[in-house]
Coordinates of C-alpha atoms and ligand atoms in Angstrom, one line a residue:
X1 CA -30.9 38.7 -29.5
X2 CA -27.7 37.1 -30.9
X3 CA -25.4 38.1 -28.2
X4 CA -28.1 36.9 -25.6
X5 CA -28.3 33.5 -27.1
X6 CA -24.7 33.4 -27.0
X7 CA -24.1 34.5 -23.5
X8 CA -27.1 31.9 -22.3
X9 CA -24.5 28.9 -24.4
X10 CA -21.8 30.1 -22.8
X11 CA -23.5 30.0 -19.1
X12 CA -24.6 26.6 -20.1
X13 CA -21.3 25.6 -21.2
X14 CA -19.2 27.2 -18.6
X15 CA -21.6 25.4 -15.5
X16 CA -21.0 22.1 -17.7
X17 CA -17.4 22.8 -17.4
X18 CA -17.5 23.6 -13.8
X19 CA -19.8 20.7 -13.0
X20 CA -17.1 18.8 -14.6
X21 CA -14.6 20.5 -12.4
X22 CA -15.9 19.8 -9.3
X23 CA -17.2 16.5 -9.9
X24 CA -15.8 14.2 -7.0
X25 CA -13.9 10.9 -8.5
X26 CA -13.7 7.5 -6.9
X27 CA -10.2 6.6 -5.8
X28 CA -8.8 3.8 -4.5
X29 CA -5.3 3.7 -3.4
X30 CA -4.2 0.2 -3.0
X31 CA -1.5 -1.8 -1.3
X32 CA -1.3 -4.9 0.1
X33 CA 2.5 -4.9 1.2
X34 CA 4.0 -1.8 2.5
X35 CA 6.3 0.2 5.0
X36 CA 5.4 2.8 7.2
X37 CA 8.1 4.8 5.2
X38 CA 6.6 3.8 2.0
X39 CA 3.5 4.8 2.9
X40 CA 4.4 8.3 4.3
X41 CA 6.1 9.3 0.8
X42 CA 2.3 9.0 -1.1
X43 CA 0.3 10.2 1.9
X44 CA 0.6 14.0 0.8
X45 CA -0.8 13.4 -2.3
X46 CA -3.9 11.1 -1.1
X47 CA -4.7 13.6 2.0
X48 CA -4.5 16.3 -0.8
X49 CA -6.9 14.4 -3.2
X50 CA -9.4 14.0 -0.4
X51 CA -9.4 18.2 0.4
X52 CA -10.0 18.3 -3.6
X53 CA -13.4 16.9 -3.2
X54 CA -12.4 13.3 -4.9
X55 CA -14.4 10.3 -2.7
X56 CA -10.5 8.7 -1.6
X57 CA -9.9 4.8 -0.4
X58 CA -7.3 3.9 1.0
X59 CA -6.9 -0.1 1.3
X60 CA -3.7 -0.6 2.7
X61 CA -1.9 -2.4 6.0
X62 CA -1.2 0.5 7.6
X63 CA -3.6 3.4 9.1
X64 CA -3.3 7.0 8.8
X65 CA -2.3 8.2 12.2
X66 CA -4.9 10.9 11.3
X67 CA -8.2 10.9 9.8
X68 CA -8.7 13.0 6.7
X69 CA -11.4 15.0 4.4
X70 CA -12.6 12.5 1.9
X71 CA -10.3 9.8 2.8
X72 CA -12.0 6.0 4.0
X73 CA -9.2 4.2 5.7
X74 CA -9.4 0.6 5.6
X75 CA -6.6 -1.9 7.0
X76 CA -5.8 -5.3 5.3
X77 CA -3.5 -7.4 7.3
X78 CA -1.8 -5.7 9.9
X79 CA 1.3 -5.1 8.0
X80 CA 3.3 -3.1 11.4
X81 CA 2.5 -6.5 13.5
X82 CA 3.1 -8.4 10.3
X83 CA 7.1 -6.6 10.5
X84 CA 7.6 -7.6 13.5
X85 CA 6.7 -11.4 13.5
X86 CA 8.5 -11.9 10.2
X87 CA 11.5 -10.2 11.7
X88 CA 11.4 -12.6 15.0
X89 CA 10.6 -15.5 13.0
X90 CA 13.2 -15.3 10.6
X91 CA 15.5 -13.7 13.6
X92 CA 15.8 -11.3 11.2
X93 CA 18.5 -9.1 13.0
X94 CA 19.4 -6.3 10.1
X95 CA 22.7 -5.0 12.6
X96 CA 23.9 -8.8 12.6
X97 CA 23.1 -9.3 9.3
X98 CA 25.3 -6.1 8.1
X99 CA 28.3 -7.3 10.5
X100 CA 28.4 -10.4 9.1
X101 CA 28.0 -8.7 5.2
X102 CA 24.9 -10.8 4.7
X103 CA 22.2 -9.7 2.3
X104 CA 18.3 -10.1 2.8
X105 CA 17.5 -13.4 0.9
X106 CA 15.1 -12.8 -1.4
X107 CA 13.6 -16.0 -1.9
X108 CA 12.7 -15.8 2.0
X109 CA 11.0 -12.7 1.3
X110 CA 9.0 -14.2 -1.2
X111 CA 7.7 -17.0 0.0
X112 CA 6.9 -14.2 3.3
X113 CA 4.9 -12.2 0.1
X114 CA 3.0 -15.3 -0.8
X115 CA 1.3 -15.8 2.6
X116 CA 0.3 -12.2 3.1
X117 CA -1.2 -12.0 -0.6
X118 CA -3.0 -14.6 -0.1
X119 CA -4.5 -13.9 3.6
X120 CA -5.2 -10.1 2.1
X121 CA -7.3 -11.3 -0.8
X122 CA -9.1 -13.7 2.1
X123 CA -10.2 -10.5 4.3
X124 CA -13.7 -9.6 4.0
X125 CA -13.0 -6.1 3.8
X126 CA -10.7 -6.3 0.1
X127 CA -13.8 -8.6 -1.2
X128 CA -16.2 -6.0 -0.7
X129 CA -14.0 -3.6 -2.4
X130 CA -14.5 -6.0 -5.6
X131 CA -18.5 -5.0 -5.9
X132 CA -17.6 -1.4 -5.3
X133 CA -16.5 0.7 -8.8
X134 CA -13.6 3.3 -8.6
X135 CA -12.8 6.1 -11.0
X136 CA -9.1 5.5 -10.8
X137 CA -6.8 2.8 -9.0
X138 CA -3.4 4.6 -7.8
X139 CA -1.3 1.8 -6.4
X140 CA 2.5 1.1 -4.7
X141 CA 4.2 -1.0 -7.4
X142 CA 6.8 -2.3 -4.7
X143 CA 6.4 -5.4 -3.9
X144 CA 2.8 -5.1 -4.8
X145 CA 2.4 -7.1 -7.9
X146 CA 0.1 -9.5 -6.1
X147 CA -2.6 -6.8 -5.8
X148 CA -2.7 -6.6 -9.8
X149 CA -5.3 -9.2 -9.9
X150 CA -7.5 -6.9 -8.3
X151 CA -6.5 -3.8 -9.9
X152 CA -7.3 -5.8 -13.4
X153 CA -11.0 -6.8 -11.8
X154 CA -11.7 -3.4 -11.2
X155 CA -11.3 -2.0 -14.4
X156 CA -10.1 1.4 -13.6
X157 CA -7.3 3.4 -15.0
X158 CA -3.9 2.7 -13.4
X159 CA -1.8 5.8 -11.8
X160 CA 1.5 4.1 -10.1
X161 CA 3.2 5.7 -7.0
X162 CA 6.9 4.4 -7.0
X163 CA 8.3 5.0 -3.4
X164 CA 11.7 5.4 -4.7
X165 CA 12.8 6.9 -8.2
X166 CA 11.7 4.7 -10.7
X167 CA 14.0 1.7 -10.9
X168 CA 14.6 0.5 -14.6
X169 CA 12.5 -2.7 -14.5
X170 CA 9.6 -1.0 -13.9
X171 CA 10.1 1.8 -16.1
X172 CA 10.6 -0.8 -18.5
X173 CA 7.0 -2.3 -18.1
X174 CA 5.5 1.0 -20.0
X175 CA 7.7 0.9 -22.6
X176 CA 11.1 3.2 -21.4
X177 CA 14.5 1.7 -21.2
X178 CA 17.1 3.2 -18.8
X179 CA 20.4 2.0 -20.4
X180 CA 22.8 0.1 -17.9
X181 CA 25.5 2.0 -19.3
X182 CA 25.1 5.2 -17.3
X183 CA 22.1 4.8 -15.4
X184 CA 23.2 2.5 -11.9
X185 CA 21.2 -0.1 -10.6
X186 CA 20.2 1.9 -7.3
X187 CA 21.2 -1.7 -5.3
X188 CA 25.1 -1.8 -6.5
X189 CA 25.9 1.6 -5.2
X190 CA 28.1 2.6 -8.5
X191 CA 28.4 5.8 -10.1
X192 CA 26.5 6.9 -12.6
X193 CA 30.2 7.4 -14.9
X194 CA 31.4 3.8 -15.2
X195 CA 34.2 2.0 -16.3
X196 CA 34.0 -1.4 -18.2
X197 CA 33.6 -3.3 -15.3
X198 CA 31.3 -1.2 -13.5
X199 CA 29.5 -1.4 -17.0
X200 CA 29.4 -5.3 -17.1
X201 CA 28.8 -5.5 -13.2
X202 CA 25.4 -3.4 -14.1
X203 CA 24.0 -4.8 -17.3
X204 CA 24.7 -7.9 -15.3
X205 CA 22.9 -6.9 -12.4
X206 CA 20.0 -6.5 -14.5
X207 CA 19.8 -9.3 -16.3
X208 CA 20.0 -10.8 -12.8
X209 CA 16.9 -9.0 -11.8
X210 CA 14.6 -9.1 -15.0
X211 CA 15.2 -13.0 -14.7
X212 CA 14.4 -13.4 -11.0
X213 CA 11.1 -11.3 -11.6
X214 CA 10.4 -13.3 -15.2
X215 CA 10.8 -16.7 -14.0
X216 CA 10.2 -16.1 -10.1
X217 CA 8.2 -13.7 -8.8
X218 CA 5.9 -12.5 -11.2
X219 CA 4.3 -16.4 -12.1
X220 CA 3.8 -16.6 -7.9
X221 CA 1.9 -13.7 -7.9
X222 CA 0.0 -15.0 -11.2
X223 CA -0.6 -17.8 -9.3
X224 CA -2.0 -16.0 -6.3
X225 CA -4.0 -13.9 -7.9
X226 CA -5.6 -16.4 -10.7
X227 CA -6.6 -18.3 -7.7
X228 CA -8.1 -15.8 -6.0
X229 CA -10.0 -14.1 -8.6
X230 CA -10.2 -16.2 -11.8
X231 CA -7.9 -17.5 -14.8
X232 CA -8.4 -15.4 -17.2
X233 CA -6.7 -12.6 -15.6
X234 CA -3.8 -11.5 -17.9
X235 CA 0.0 -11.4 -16.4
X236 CA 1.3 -8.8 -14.3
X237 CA 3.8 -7.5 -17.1
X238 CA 0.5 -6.6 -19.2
X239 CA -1.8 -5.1 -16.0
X240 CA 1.4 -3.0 -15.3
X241 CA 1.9 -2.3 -18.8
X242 CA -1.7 -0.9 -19.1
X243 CA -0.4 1.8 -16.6
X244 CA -1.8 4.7 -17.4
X245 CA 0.9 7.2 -15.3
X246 CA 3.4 6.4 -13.4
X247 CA 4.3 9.2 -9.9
X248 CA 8.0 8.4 -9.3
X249 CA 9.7 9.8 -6.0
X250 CA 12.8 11.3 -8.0
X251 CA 14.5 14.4 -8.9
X252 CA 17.3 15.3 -11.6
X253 CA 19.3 17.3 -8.2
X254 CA 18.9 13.9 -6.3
X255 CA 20.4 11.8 -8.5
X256 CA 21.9 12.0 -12.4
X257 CA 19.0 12.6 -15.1
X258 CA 17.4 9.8 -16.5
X259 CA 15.5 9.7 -19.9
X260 CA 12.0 10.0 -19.0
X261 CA 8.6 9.9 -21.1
X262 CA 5.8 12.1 -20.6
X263 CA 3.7 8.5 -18.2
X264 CA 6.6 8.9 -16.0
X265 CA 6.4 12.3 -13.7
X266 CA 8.7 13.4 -11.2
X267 CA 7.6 14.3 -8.0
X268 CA 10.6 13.7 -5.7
X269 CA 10.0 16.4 -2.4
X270 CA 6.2 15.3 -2.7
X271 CA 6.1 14.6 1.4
X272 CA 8.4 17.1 2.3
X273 CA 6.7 20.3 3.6
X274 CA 8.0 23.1 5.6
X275 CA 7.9 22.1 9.6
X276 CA 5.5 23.0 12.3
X277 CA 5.7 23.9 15.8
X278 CA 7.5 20.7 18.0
X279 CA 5.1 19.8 20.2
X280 CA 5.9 21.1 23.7
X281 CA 7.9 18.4 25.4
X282 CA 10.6 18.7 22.6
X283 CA 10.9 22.1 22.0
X284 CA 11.6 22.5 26.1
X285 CA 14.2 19.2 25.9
X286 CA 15.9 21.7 23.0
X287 CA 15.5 24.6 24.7
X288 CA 17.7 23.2 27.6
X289 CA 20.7 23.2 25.8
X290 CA 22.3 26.6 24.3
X291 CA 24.1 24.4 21.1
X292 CA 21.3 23.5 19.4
X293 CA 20.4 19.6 18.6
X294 CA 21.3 16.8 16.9
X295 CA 18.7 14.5 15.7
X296 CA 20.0 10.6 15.5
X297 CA 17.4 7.8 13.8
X298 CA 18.3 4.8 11.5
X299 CA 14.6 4.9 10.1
X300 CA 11.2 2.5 10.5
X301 CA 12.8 -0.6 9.3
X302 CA 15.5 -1.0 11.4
X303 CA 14.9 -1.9 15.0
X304 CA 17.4 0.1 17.1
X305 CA 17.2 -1.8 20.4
X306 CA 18.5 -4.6 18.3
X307 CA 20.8 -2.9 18.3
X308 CA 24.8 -4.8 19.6
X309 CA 24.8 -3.4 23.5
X310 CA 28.7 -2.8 23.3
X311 CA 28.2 0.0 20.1
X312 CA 24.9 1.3 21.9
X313 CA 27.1 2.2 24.5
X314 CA 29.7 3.6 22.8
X315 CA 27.0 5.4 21.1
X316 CA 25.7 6.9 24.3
X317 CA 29.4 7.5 25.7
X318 CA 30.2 10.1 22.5
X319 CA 26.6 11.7 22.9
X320 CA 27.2 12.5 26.2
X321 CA 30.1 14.1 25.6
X322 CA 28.3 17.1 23.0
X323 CA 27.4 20.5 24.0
X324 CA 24.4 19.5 22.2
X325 CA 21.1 17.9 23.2
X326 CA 20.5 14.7 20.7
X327 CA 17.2 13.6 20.2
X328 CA 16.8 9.8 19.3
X329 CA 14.7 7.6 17.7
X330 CA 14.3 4.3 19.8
X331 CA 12.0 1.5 20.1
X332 CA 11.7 2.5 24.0
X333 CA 12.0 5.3 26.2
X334 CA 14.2 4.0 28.7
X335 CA 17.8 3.7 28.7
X336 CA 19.8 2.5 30.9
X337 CA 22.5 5.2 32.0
X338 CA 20.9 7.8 29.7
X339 CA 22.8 11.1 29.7
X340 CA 20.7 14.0 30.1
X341 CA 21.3 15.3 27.0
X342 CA 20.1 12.8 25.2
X343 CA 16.4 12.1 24.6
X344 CA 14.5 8.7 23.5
X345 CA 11.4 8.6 21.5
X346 CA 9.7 6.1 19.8
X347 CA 8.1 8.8 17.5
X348 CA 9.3 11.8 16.3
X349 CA 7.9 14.5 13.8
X350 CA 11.2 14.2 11.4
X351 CA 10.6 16.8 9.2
X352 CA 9.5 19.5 12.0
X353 CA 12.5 18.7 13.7
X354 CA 14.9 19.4 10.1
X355 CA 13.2 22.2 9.7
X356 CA 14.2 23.9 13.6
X357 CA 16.2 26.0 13.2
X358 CA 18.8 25.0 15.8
X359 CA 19.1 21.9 14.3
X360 CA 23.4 21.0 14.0
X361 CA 23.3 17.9 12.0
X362 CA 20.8 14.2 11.4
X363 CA 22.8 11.1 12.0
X364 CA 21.2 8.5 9.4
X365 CA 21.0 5.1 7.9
X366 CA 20.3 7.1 4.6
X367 CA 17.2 5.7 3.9
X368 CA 15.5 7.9 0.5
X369 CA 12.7 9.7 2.7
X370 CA 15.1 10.6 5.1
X371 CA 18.0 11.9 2.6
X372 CA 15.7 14.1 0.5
X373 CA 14.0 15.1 3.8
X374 CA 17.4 16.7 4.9
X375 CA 18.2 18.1 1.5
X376 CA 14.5 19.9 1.0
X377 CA 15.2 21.4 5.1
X378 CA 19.1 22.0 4.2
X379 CA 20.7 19.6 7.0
X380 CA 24.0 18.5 6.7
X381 CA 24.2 14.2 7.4
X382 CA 26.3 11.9 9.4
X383 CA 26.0 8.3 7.4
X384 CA 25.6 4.9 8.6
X385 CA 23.8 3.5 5.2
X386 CA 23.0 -0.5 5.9
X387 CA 21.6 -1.7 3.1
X388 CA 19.3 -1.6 0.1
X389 CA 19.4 1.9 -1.6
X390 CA 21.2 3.4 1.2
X391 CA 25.5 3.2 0.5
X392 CA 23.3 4.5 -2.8
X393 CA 22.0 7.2 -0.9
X394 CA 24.8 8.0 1.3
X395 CA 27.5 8.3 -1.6
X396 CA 25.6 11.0 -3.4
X397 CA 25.2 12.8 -0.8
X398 CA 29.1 12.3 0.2
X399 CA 29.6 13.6 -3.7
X400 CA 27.2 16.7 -3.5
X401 CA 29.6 17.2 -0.2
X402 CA 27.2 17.5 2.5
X403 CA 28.1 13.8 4.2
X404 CA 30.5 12.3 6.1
X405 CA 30.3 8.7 5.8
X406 CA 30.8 6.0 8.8
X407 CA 30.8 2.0 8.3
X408 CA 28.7 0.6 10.6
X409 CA 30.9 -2.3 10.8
X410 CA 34.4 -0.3 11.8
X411 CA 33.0 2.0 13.4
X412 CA 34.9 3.4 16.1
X413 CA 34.0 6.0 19.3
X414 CA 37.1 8.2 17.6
X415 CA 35.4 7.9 14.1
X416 CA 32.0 8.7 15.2
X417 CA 32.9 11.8 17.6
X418 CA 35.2 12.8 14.6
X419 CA 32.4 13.1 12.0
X420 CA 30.3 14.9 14.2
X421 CA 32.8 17.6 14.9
X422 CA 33.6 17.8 11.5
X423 CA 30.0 18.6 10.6
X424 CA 29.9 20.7 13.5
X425 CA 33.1 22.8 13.3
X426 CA 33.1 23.2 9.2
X427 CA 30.8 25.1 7.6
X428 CA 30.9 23.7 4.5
X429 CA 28.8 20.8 4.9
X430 CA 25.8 22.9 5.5
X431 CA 26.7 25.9 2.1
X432 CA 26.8 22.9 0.2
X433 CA 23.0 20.9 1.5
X434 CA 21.9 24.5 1.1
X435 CA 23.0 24.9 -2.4
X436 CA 21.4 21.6 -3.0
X437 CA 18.0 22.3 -1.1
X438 CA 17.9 25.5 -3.4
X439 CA 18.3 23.4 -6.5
X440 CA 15.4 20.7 -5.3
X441 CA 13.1 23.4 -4.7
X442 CA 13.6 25.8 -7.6
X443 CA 10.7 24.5 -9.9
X444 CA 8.3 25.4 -11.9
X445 CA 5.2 23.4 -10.0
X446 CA 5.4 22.3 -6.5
X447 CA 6.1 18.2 -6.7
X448 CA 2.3 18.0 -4.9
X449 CA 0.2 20.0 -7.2
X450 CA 2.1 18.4 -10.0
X451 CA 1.2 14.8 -8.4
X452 CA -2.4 16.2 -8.3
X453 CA -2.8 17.7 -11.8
X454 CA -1.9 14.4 -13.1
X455 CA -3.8 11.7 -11.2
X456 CA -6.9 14.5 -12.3
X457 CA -5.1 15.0 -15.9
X458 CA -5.9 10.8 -15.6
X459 CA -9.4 11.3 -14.9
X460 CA -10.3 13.7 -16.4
X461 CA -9.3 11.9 -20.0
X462 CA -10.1 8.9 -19.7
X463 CA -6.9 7.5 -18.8
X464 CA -5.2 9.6 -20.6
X465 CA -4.0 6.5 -23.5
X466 CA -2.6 9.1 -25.9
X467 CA 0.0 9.5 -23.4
X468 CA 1.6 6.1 -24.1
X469 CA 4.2 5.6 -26.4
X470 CA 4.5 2.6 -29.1
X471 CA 7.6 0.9 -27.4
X472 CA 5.1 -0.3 -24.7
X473 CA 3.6 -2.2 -27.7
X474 CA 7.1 -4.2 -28.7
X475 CA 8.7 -6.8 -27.5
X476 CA 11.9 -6.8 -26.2
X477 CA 14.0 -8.0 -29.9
X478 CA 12.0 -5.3 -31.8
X479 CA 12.4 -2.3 -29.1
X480 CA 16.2 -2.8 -29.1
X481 CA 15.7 -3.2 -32.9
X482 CA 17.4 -6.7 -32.8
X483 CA 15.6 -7.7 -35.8
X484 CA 16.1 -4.6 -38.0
X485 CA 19.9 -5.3 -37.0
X486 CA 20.1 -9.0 -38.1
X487 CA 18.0 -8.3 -40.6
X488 CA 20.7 -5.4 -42.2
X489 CA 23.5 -7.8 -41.1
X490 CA 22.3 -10.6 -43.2
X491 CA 21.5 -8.0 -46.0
X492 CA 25.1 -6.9 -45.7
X493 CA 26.3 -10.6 -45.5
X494 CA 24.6 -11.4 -48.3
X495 CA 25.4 -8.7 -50.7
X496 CA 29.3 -8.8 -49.2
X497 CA 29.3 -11.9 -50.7
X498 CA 27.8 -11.4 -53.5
X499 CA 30.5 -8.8 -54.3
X500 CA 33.0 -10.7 -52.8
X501 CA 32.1 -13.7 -55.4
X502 CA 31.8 -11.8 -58.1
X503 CA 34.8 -9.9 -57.9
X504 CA 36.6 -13.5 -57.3
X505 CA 35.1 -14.7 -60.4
X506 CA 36.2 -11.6 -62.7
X507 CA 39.4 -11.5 -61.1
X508 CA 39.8 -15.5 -62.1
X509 CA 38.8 -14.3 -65.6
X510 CA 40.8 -11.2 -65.9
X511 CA 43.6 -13.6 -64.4
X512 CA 43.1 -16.0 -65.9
X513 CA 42.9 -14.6 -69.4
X514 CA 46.3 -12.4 -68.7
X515 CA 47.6 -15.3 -67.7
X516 CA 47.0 -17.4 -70.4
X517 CA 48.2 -14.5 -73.0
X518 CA 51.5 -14.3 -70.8
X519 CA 52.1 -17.8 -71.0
X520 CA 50.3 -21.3 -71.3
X521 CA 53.0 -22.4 -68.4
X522 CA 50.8 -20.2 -66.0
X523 CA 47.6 -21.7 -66.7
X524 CA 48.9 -25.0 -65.9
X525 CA 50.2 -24.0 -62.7
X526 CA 46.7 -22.6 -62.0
X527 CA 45.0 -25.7 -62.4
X528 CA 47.3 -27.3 -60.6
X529 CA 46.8 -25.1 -57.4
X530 CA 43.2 -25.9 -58.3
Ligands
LIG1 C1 -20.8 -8.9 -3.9 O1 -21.9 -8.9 -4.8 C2 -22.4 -10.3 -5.0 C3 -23.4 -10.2 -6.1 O2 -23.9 -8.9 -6.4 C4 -22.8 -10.8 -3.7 O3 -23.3 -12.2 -3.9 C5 -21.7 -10.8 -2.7 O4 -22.2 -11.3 -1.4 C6 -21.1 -9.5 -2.6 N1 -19.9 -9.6 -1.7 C7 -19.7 -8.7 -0.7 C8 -18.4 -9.0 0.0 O5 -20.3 -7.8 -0.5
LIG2 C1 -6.4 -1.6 -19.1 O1 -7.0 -0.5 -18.4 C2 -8.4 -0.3 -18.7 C3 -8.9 0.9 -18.0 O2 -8.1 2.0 -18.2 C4 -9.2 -1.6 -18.4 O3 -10.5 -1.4 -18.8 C5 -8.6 -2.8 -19.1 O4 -9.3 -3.9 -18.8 C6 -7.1 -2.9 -18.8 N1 -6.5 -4.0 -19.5 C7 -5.6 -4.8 -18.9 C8 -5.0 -5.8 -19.7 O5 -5.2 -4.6 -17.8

């Protein structure tokens, strides 16, 4: 009777737990502003979610090319269009730009941010989503800030999906300091061993960048989104501080270790999947030649065909002159004087085609997605890094020896023919991406079920608070313990001088009285000097 009662619990129990299980969870994964690139590094882990069961939105400027189980697709502004005219409008020319060793202004890009925040929280479509309730909110922190507003309305546990590997200021929002002194800001391109002045140029760098977001960018998007929804919405430091996880697109092999809390999990190689069959125009373009291919793009943000017309040809004039067929990413299909080894596409399936295996080499800009792309498929890199993260990029992976660099800038048809036959001719480049790729891969959880298991761990408690740690709680004097230091310097000032006084008084005495036994001349002097 016992043992049936019990057996009967534990049925009830265990279909509890399994209801529990396969209980489907709102989602909503939110961006406002985003690239195509961006996009493509969190799209695993949604598309994934959605064959889970879990009821997925995805609210963002840019469409899945395909539709998926589970997932509703709903476009805000048209960010691809958006690109486009900002980059005409601004003449935004990134070649031009790089020749003339210009940075991107960031002022320009905010006040760009401003409109597009504020014509997003307009749409009809993103006010609808504010009478609909979600389980969980997983968001794109990059330049994103503006969507907080929203994300605070809501109510829903925060998961963050950082693009890149977490850079320090965000890290520092949930309470975990990256110190300047060995970990790079990923914009300066230093190593993570400084000297002094790599030192200073750092910490300096981020002073720089917590002030521009303190006094800047974050009270715009406060702005924006008090506006738009109501002042009593808290700042964007707190709603990003109420984080309950943060996904970040990093790996110890890509780049040296950082000091990580259990709300920060790594899940660098989440997009990158072993390729499938090329579709059939591509394979038969490789297939005509017996060398193999070379695959050439400078990645979603950069326009090629704005490409200056006399290094395009030069370009063209060193491709034409490989045994190999080169496949490359262009904004057109044309060309004029195209060789016939060479192939233009405005698309291509870049992981498939790092993962054929008569792939020779990828000639880059070095963009993240497309270095750890060629690390997880072992493909050793020709560099042309532009700007942002990528001299970043490209000097790690000229330090892990699988890279030889180019400057855009200088670069010559000698150069350019001469780094490809280097990659081709020496073998080393591709032992040493390989030992690499082995290194990225050899873990204990793929990066996508371990992207999974978290965003569910979220759900599943509650969002998770026990996970957060007390620094999130202080403020920046008390985390770095600057009052607990001035506090024991003024103890030790005070009792220093204390002793000090003291000392100086029994000393006068002892002096004093030895001096006046010695003789009474002494004590005159003494008074004198007094
Ligand atoms: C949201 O709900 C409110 C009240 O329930 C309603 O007045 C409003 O029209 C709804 N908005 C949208 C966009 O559905
Ligand atoms: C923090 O997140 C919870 C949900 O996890 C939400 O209810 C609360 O309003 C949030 N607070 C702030 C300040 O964002």
């Amino acid at each position: 009777m016992k043992s049936k009662g019990l057996s009967l619990l534990l049925l009830v129990f265990g279909s509890l737990l399994n209801i529990e299980q396969c209980s489907s969870e709102k989602i909503l994964v939110l961006s406002f502003i985003s690239t195509k690139s961006h996009k493509l590094t969190y799209m695993p882990l949604v598309e994934e979610l959605g064959k889970r069961g879990h009821d997925v939105t995805v609210l963002s400027p840019i469409l899945s090319p395909k539709p998926m189980k589970n997932v509703r697709d709903i476009m805000t502004i048209d960010g691809v269009n958006l690109m486009d005219k900002f980059i005409k409008e601004q003449n935004f020319d990134l070649f031009k730009m790089k020749e003339e060793n210009k940075q991107m202004n960031p002022f320009l890009m905010f006040g760009w941010f401003e409109g597009v925040c504020r014509d997003t929280y307009d749409l009809p479509q993103v006010q609808a989503i504010l009478n609909e309730s979600f389980d969980l909110i997983l968001m794109q922190p990059m330049f994103n800030d503006c969507a907080l507003g929203l994300v605070y309305r809501l109510k829903a546990p925060l998961v963050l999906f950082s693009p890149v590997s977490i850079a320090n200021f965000l890290a520092e929002k949930v309470g975990v300091y990256f110190p300047p002194s060995f970990i790079p800001n990923v914009m300066l391109g230093l190593p993570a061993e400084m000297n002094f002045f790599q030192r200073f140029q750092n910490f300096g760098m981020e002073v720089m960048i917590r002030a521009t977001l303190y006094f800047l960018y974050e009270p715009k998007v406060e702005e924006i989104y008090r506006e738009k929804l109501g002042n009593d919405i808290p700042s964007a430091s707190e709603i990003l501080g109420n984080a309950s996880l943060i996904l970040s697109n990093g790996h110890f092999s890509l780049h040296s270790p950082k000091p990580l809390m259990p709300d920060i999990v790594d899940v660098g190689g989440l997009h990158s999947a072993p390729a499938e069959p090329l579709p059939k125009d591509l394979e038969d373009f490789i297939k005509k030649g017996k060398d193999g291919f070379i695959l050439f793009s400078m990645g979603s943000a950069i326009k090629g065909d704005m490409m200056p017309d006399a290094k395009r040809k030069m370009i063209l004039n060193v491709f034409s002159k490989l045994k190999q067929q080169v496949l490359w990413k262009w904004e057109s299909e044309t060309m004029p004087d195209l060789p016939k080894n060479v192939k233009l596409s405005k698309w291509l399936p870049q992981q498939d085609l790092l993962g054929h295996k008569d792939i020779k080499m990828f000639i880059t800009h070095c963009g993240g997605g497309s270095t750890e792309e060629s690390i997880y498929h072992g493909v050793p890199l020709v560099g042309l890094p532009m700007m942002a993260d990528q001299p970043t990029n490209a000097d790690n992976a000229k330090k892990n020896g699988y890279l030889v660099e180019l400057s855009w800038n200088d670069l010559t048809e000698e150069d350019f023919m001469g780094a490809i036959q280097e990659i081709l001719n020496n073998p080393k480049y591709r032992d040493n991406v390989k030992k690499l790729s082995a290194l990225f891969s050899d873990r204990p959880t793929d990066p996508l079920e371990l992207g999974v298991y978290w965003v569910e761990y979220v759900l599943r408690h509650n969002g998770a608070p026990h996970l957060r740690s007390v620094g999130r709680k202080l403020n920046i004097f008390q985390y770095h313990s600057v009052d607990v230091i001035a506090a024991y310097v003024a103890i030790v000032s005070v009792a220093l001088y204390v002793i000090f006084a003291v000392l100086r008084l029994i000393c006068r005495k002892l002096c004093g009285s030895s001096k006046s036994k010695s003789s009474s001349n002494g004590v005159a002097i003494g008074k004198k000097q007094n």
